[in-house]
Amino acid sequence: MAKAKAEGVDMVGENGLLSRLTKTTLENVLEAEMDEHLGYAKHERSDQGGANARNGARAKTVTTEAGPVELEVPRDRDASFDPQIVKKRQRRLSGVNGIVLSLSAKGLTHGEICAHLGEVYGAEVSKQTVSAITDAAMERMAEWQNRPLDPALLPYRVATARFCLSRLTAPSTVLRPR
């Protein structure tokens, strides 16, 4: 961090220290997933001869809390590699959904949420994306609210109580229940 501050590198935003660290970490995990998928490490020979092998990488931009991160996702010849850390067709890591839902719960409009994500994280998020995130959350909430409840798991007690209020100064003005 001291070296980054001395060089004038920002902590967050595009080309910030946090973005670079996120990029390096995600790419290392993707390479480890590819190693496990193929059964051998990069720059090693396969024991299987002409079987599946690495086939370069493709660029992919992912929106994270640190801002947009440009990743190099490894590919294989059979196209059977299915990464788990950043799935195919995934453009946002899960933290962004939480931020959008939190801002929406606080009453910000979709336009204000887009502007906030642009200012703070440098992420270009459309109003349609914000709407899709909030709509999906509303659907999950509706499913949860309408789920069937198991009567065996709902202990209940019926308790009745009767009480009377009275004044200490005037015992004749006792309030009685009707």
PDB file of C-alpha atoms in Angstrom:
ATOM      1  CA  MET A   1       0.000   0.000   0.000  1.00  0.00           C
ATOM      2  CA  ALA A   2       2.861   2.345   0.771  1.00  0.00           C
ATOM      3  CA  LYS A   3       4.323   1.738  -2.697  1.00  0.00           C
ATOM      4  CA  ALA A   4       0.909   2.334  -4.297  1.00  0.00           C
ATOM      5  CA  LYS A   5       0.484   5.598  -2.389  1.00  0.00           C
ATOM      6  CA  ALA A   6       4.004   6.683  -3.334  1.00  0.00           C
ATOM      7  CA  GLU A   7       3.262   6.012  -7.016  1.00  0.00           C
ATOM      8  CA  GLY A   8      -0.077   7.839  -6.790  1.00  0.00           C
ATOM      9  CA  VAL A   9      -2.191   4.739  -7.495  1.00  0.00           C
ATOM     10  CA  ASP A  10      -5.791   4.988  -6.289  1.00  0.00           C
ATOM     11  CA  MET A  11      -7.125   2.313  -3.955  1.00  0.00           C
ATOM     12  CA  VAL A  12     -10.434   1.876  -5.810  1.00  0.00           C
ATOM     13  CA  GLY A  13     -11.696   2.575  -9.299  1.00  0.00           C
ATOM     14  CA  GLU A  14     -10.390   1.589 -12.692  1.00  0.00           C
ATOM     15  CA  ASN A  15      -6.725   0.501 -12.476  1.00  0.00           C
ATOM     16  CA  GLY A  16      -6.888   0.969  -8.707  1.00  0.00           C
ATOM     17  CA  LEU A  17      -4.969  -1.284  -6.355  1.00  0.00           C
ATOM     18  CA  LEU A  18      -8.105  -3.153  -5.276  1.00  0.00           C
ATOM     19  CA  SER A  19      -9.120  -3.759  -8.922  1.00  0.00           C
ATOM     20  CA  ARG A  20      -5.682  -5.153  -9.754  1.00  0.00           C
ATOM     21  CA  LEU A  21      -5.720  -7.396  -6.697  1.00  0.00           C
ATOM     22  CA  THR A  22      -9.218  -8.636  -7.588  1.00  0.00           C
ATOM     23  CA  LYS A  23      -8.128  -9.311 -11.184  1.00  0.00           C
ATOM     24  CA  THR A  24      -5.032 -11.243 -10.101  1.00  0.00           C
ATOM     25  CA  THR A  25      -6.938 -13.303  -7.538  1.00  0.00           C
ATOM     26  CA  LEU A  26      -9.793 -14.194  -9.901  1.00  0.00           C
ATOM     27  CA  GLU A  27      -7.454 -15.123 -12.753  1.00  0.00           C
ATOM     28  CA  ASN A  28      -5.367 -17.333 -10.449  1.00  0.00           C
ATOM     29  CA  VAL A  29      -8.498 -19.137  -9.269  1.00  0.00           C
ATOM     30  CA  LEU A  30      -9.691 -19.571 -12.882  1.00  0.00           C
ATOM     31  CA  GLU A  31      -6.299 -21.073 -13.832  1.00  0.00           C
ATOM     32  CA  ALA A  32      -6.486 -23.442 -10.842  1.00  0.00           C
ATOM     33  CA  GLU A  33      -9.985 -24.505 -11.927  1.00  0.00           C
ATOM     34  CA  MET A  34      -8.664 -25.179 -15.444  1.00  0.00           C
ATOM     35  CA  ASP A  35      -5.761 -27.223 -14.011  1.00  0.00           C
ATOM     36  CA  GLU A  36      -8.221 -29.345 -12.046  1.00  0.00           C
ATOM     37  CA  HIS A  37     -10.526 -29.703 -15.062  1.00  0.00           C
ATOM     38  CA  LEU A  38      -7.738 -30.876 -17.381  1.00  0.00           C
ATOM     39  CA  GLY A  39      -5.815 -32.863 -14.783  1.00  0.00           C
ATOM     40  CA  TYR A  40      -2.457 -31.149 -15.310  1.00  0.00           C
ATOM     41  CA  ALA A  41      -0.897 -27.727 -14.670  1.00  0.00           C
ATOM     42  CA  LYS A  42      -0.181 -25.066 -17.259  1.00  0.00           C
ATOM     43  CA  HIS A  43       3.028 -25.656 -19.279  1.00  0.00           C
ATOM     44  CA  GLU A  44       2.989 -29.377 -18.466  1.00  0.00           C
ATOM     45  CA  ARG A  45       2.265 -32.213 -20.859  1.00  0.00           C
ATOM     46  CA  SER A  46      -0.895 -34.254 -20.677  1.00  0.00           C
ATOM     47  CA  ASP A  47      -0.649 -37.992 -20.075  1.00  0.00           C
ATOM     48  CA  GLN A  48      -3.647 -38.502 -22.350  1.00  0.00           C
ATOM     49  CA  GLY A  49      -2.023 -37.432 -25.632  1.00  0.00           C
ATOM     50  CA  GLY A  50      -4.590 -35.872 -27.963  1.00  0.00           C
ATOM     51  CA  ALA A  51      -7.258 -35.313 -25.323  1.00  0.00           C
ATOM     52  CA  ASN A  52      -8.658 -31.956 -24.270  1.00  0.00           C
ATOM     53  CA  ALA A  53      -6.090 -29.153 -23.868  1.00  0.00           C
ATOM     54  CA  ARG A  54      -5.867 -25.436 -23.168  1.00  0.00           C
ATOM     55  CA  ASN A  55      -6.948 -23.175 -26.000  1.00  0.00           C
ATOM     56  CA  GLY A  56      -5.937 -19.651 -24.996  1.00  0.00           C
ATOM     57  CA  ALA A  57      -8.180 -17.254 -23.097  1.00  0.00           C
ATOM     58  CA  ARG A  58     -11.003 -14.857 -23.747  1.00  0.00           C
ATOM     59  CA  ALA A  59     -11.489 -11.378 -22.320  1.00  0.00           C
ATOM     60  CA  LYS A  60     -14.408 -10.763 -20.009  1.00  0.00           C
ATOM     61  CA  THR A  61     -15.368  -7.678 -17.997  1.00  0.00           C
ATOM     62  CA  VAL A  62     -16.925  -8.361 -14.608  1.00  0.00           C
ATOM     63  CA  THR A  63     -18.475  -5.723 -12.358  1.00  0.00           C
ATOM     64  CA  THR A  64     -17.295  -6.017  -8.756  1.00  0.00           C
ATOM     65  CA  GLU A  65     -17.371  -3.852  -5.643  1.00  0.00           C
ATOM     66  CA  ALA A  66     -13.923  -2.605  -6.677  1.00  0.00           C
ATOM     67  CA  GLY A  67     -15.246  -1.494 -10.068  1.00  0.00           C
ATOM     68  CA  PRO A  68     -15.136  -3.154 -13.483  1.00  0.00           C
ATOM     69  CA  VAL A  69     -12.410  -5.789 -13.782  1.00  0.00           C
ATOM     70  CA  GLU A  70     -11.136  -7.080 -17.135  1.00  0.00           C
ATOM     71  CA  LEU A  71     -10.396 -10.814 -16.797  1.00  0.00           C
ATOM     72  CA  GLU A  72      -8.665 -13.323 -19.048  1.00  0.00           C
ATOM     73  CA  VAL A  73     -10.782 -16.483 -18.732  1.00  0.00           C
ATOM     74  CA  PRO A  74      -8.970 -19.652 -19.900  1.00  0.00           C
ATOM     75  CA  ARG A  75     -10.592 -21.856 -22.573  1.00  0.00           C
ATOM     76  CA  ASP A  76     -10.224 -25.494 -23.527  1.00  0.00           C
ATOM     77  CA  ARG A  77     -10.569 -27.132 -26.940  1.00  0.00           C
ATOM     78  CA  ASP A  78     -13.674 -29.176 -26.086  1.00  0.00           C
ATOM     79  CA  ALA A  79     -15.418 -26.117 -24.583  1.00  0.00           C
ATOM     80  CA  SER A  80     -16.252 -28.316 -21.602  1.00  0.00           C
ATOM     81  CA  PHE A  81     -14.597 -26.043 -19.029  1.00  0.00           C
ATOM     82  CA  ASP A  82     -17.271 -24.536 -16.769  1.00  0.00           C
ATOM     83  CA  PRO A  83     -15.668 -22.090 -14.302  1.00  0.00           C
ATOM     84  CA  GLN A  84     -17.265 -21.789 -10.882  1.00  0.00           C
ATOM     85  CA  ILE A  85     -15.772 -18.567  -9.474  1.00  0.00           C
ATOM     86  CA  VAL A  86     -17.018 -16.511 -12.436  1.00  0.00           C
ATOM     87  CA  LYS A  87     -19.586 -18.574 -14.293  1.00  0.00           C
ATOM     88  CA  LYS A  88     -20.211 -18.433 -18.022  1.00  0.00           C
ATOM     89  CA  ARG A  89     -22.325 -15.419 -19.008  1.00  0.00           C
ATOM     90  CA  GLN A  90     -21.948 -13.934 -15.513  1.00  0.00           C
ATOM     91  CA  ARG A  91     -21.204 -10.210 -15.633  1.00  0.00           C
ATOM     92  CA  ARG A  92     -21.585  -9.263 -11.979  1.00  0.00           C
ATOM     93  CA  LEU A  93     -20.159 -10.794  -8.865  1.00  0.00           C
ATOM     94  CA  SER A  94     -22.703 -11.329  -6.101  1.00  0.00           C
ATOM     95  CA  GLY A  95     -21.765  -8.264  -4.045  1.00  0.00           C
ATOM     96  CA  VAL A  96     -23.149  -5.881  -6.666  1.00  0.00           C
ATOM     97  CA  ASN A  97     -26.639  -7.380  -6.299  1.00  0.00           C
ATOM     98  CA  GLY A  98     -26.483  -6.716  -2.560  1.00  0.00           C
ATOM     99  CA  ILE A  99     -25.492  -3.107  -3.130  1.00  0.00           C
ATOM    100  CA  VAL A 100     -28.319  -2.565  -5.619  1.00  0.00           C
ATOM    101  CA  LEU A 101     -30.898  -4.125  -3.276  1.00  0.00           C
ATOM    102  CA  SER A 102     -29.617  -2.118  -0.312  1.00  0.00           C
ATOM    103  CA  LEU A 103     -29.838   1.158  -2.224  1.00  0.00           C
ATOM    104  CA  SER A 104     -33.276   0.239  -3.545  1.00  0.00           C
ATOM    105  CA  ALA A 105     -34.477  -0.562  -0.017  1.00  0.00           C
ATOM    106  CA  LYS A 106     -33.293   2.883   1.075  1.00  0.00           C
ATOM    107  CA  GLY A 107     -35.615   4.442  -1.510  1.00  0.00           C
ATOM    108  CA  LEU A 108     -33.238   5.381  -4.331  1.00  0.00           C
ATOM    109  CA  THR A 109     -34.656   5.291  -7.838  1.00  0.00           C
ATOM    110  CA  HIS A 110     -33.114   3.081 -10.503  1.00  0.00           C
ATOM    111  CA  GLY A 111     -31.470   6.108 -12.114  1.00  0.00           C
ATOM    112  CA  GLU A 112     -29.966   7.199  -8.788  1.00  0.00           C
ATOM    113  CA  ILE A 113     -28.643   3.681  -8.202  1.00  0.00           C
ATOM    114  CA  CYS A 114     -26.994   3.663 -11.652  1.00  0.00           C
ATOM    115  CA  ALA A 115     -25.433   7.069 -10.958  1.00  0.00           C
ATOM    116  CA  HIS A 116     -24.195   5.924  -7.528  1.00  0.00           C
ATOM    117  CA  LEU A 117     -22.565   2.782  -8.940  1.00  0.00           C
ATOM    118  CA  GLY A 118     -20.924   4.903 -11.636  1.00  0.00           C
ATOM    119  CA  GLU A 119     -19.582   7.501  -9.190  1.00  0.00           C
ATOM    120  CA  VAL A 120     -18.414   5.198  -6.411  1.00  0.00           C
ATOM    121  CA  TYR A 121     -17.374   2.032  -8.267  1.00  0.00           C
ATOM    122  CA  GLY A 122     -16.878   3.246 -11.827  1.00  0.00           C
ATOM    123  CA  ALA A 123     -19.349   0.601 -13.020  1.00  0.00           C
ATOM    124  CA  GLU A 124     -21.657   1.279 -15.956  1.00  0.00           C
ATOM    125  CA  VAL A 125     -24.923  -0.398 -14.953  1.00  0.00           C
ATOM    126  CA  SER A 126     -28.104   0.208 -16.940  1.00  0.00           C
ATOM    127  CA  LYS A 127     -31.518   0.918 -15.451  1.00  0.00           C
ATOM    128  CA  GLN A 128     -32.740  -2.350 -16.986  1.00  0.00           C
ATOM    129  CA  THR A 129     -30.057  -4.290 -15.076  1.00  0.00           C
ATOM    130  CA  VAL A 130     -31.022  -2.613 -11.799  1.00  0.00           C
ATOM    131  CA  SER A 131     -34.680  -3.362 -12.554  1.00  0.00           C
ATOM    132  CA  ALA A 132     -33.861  -7.023 -13.303  1.00  0.00           C
ATOM    133  CA  ILE A 133     -31.975  -7.362  -9.988  1.00  0.00           C
ATOM    134  CA  THR A 134     -34.796  -5.843  -7.930  1.00  0.00           C
ATOM    135  CA  ASP A 135     -37.493  -7.806  -9.820  1.00  0.00           C
ATOM    136  CA  ALA A 136     -35.665 -11.085  -9.180  1.00  0.00           C
ATOM    137  CA  ALA A 137     -35.408 -10.236  -5.487  1.00  0.00           C
ATOM    138  CA  MET A 138     -39.117  -9.398  -5.348  1.00  0.00           C
ATOM    139  CA  GLU A 139     -39.964 -12.748  -6.966  1.00  0.00           C
ATOM    140  CA  ARG A 140     -37.840 -14.619  -4.404  1.00  0.00           C
ATOM    141  CA  MET A 141     -39.485 -12.662  -1.585  1.00  0.00           C
ATOM    142  CA  ALA A 142     -42.967 -13.478  -2.913  1.00  0.00           C
ATOM    143  CA  GLU A 143     -42.061 -17.186  -3.147  1.00  0.00           C
ATOM    144  CA  TRP A 144     -40.795 -17.111   0.433  1.00  0.00           C
ATOM    145  CA  GLN A 145     -43.916 -15.324   1.701  1.00  0.00           C
ATOM    146  CA  ASN A 146     -46.232 -17.799  -0.039  1.00  0.00           C
ATOM    147  CA  ARG A 147     -44.362 -20.962   0.966  1.00  0.00           C
ATOM    148  CA  PRO A 148     -46.428 -23.611   2.739  1.00  0.00           C
ATOM    149  CA  LEU A 149     -45.831 -23.762   6.465  1.00  0.00           C
ATOM    150  CA  ASP A 150     -45.428 -27.056   8.263  1.00  0.00           C
ATOM    151  CA  PRO A 151     -47.930 -27.200  11.153  1.00  0.00           C
ATOM    152  CA  ALA A 152     -45.649 -29.522  13.115  1.00  0.00           C
ATOM    153  CA  LEU A 153     -43.029 -26.803  13.250  1.00  0.00           C
ATOM    154  CA  LEU A 154     -45.366 -24.109  14.505  1.00  0.00           C
ATOM    155  CA  PRO A 155     -45.743 -24.450  18.266  1.00  0.00           C
ATOM    156  CA  TYR A 156     -48.404 -22.231  19.606  1.00  0.00           C
ATOM    157  CA  ARG A 157     -49.928 -21.294  22.875  1.00  0.00           C
ATOM    158  CA  VAL A 158     -53.140 -19.682  23.638  1.00  0.00           C
ATOM    159  CA  ALA A 159     -52.840 -17.512  26.623  1.00  0.00           C
ATOM    160  CA  THR A 160     -55.469 -15.257  28.018  1.00  0.00           C
ATOM    161  CA  ALA A 161     -54.922 -12.569  30.521  1.00  0.00           C
ATOM    162  CA  ARG A 162     -57.153 -10.158  32.309  1.00  0.00           C
ATOM    163  CA  PHE A 163     -55.968  -7.067  34.010  1.00  0.00           C
ATOM    164  CA  CYS A 164     -57.439  -3.987  35.586  1.00  0.00           C
ATOM    165  CA  LEU A 165     -55.955  -0.550  35.837  1.00  0.00           C
ATOM    166  CA  SER A 166     -56.529   1.398  39.006  1.00  0.00           C
ATOM    167  CA  ARG A 167     -55.425   4.615  40.532  1.00  0.00           C
ATOM    168  CA  LEU A 168     -53.880   4.599  43.922  1.00  0.00           C
ATOM    169  CA  THR A 169     -55.383   7.962  44.837  1.00  0.00           C
ATOM    170  CA  ALA A 170     -58.996   7.219  43.992  1.00  0.00           C
ATOM    171  CA  PRO A 171     -59.997   3.568  44.534  1.00  0.00           C
ATOM    172  CA  SER A 172     -63.510   4.303  43.292  1.00  0.00           C
ATOM    173  CA  THR A 173     -62.261   4.982  39.739  1.00  0.00           C
ATOM    174  CA  VAL A 174     -61.230   1.476  38.803  1.00  0.00           C
ATOM    175  CA  LEU A 175     -61.330   0.682  35.102  1.00  0.00           C
ATOM    176  CA  ARG A 176     -63.043  -2.619  34.513  1.00  0.00           C
ATOM    177  CA  PRO A 177     -62.881  -4.723  31.352  1.00  0.00           C
ATOM    178  CA  ARG A 178     -66.078  -4.827  29.325  1.00  0.00           C
TER     179      ARG A 178
END
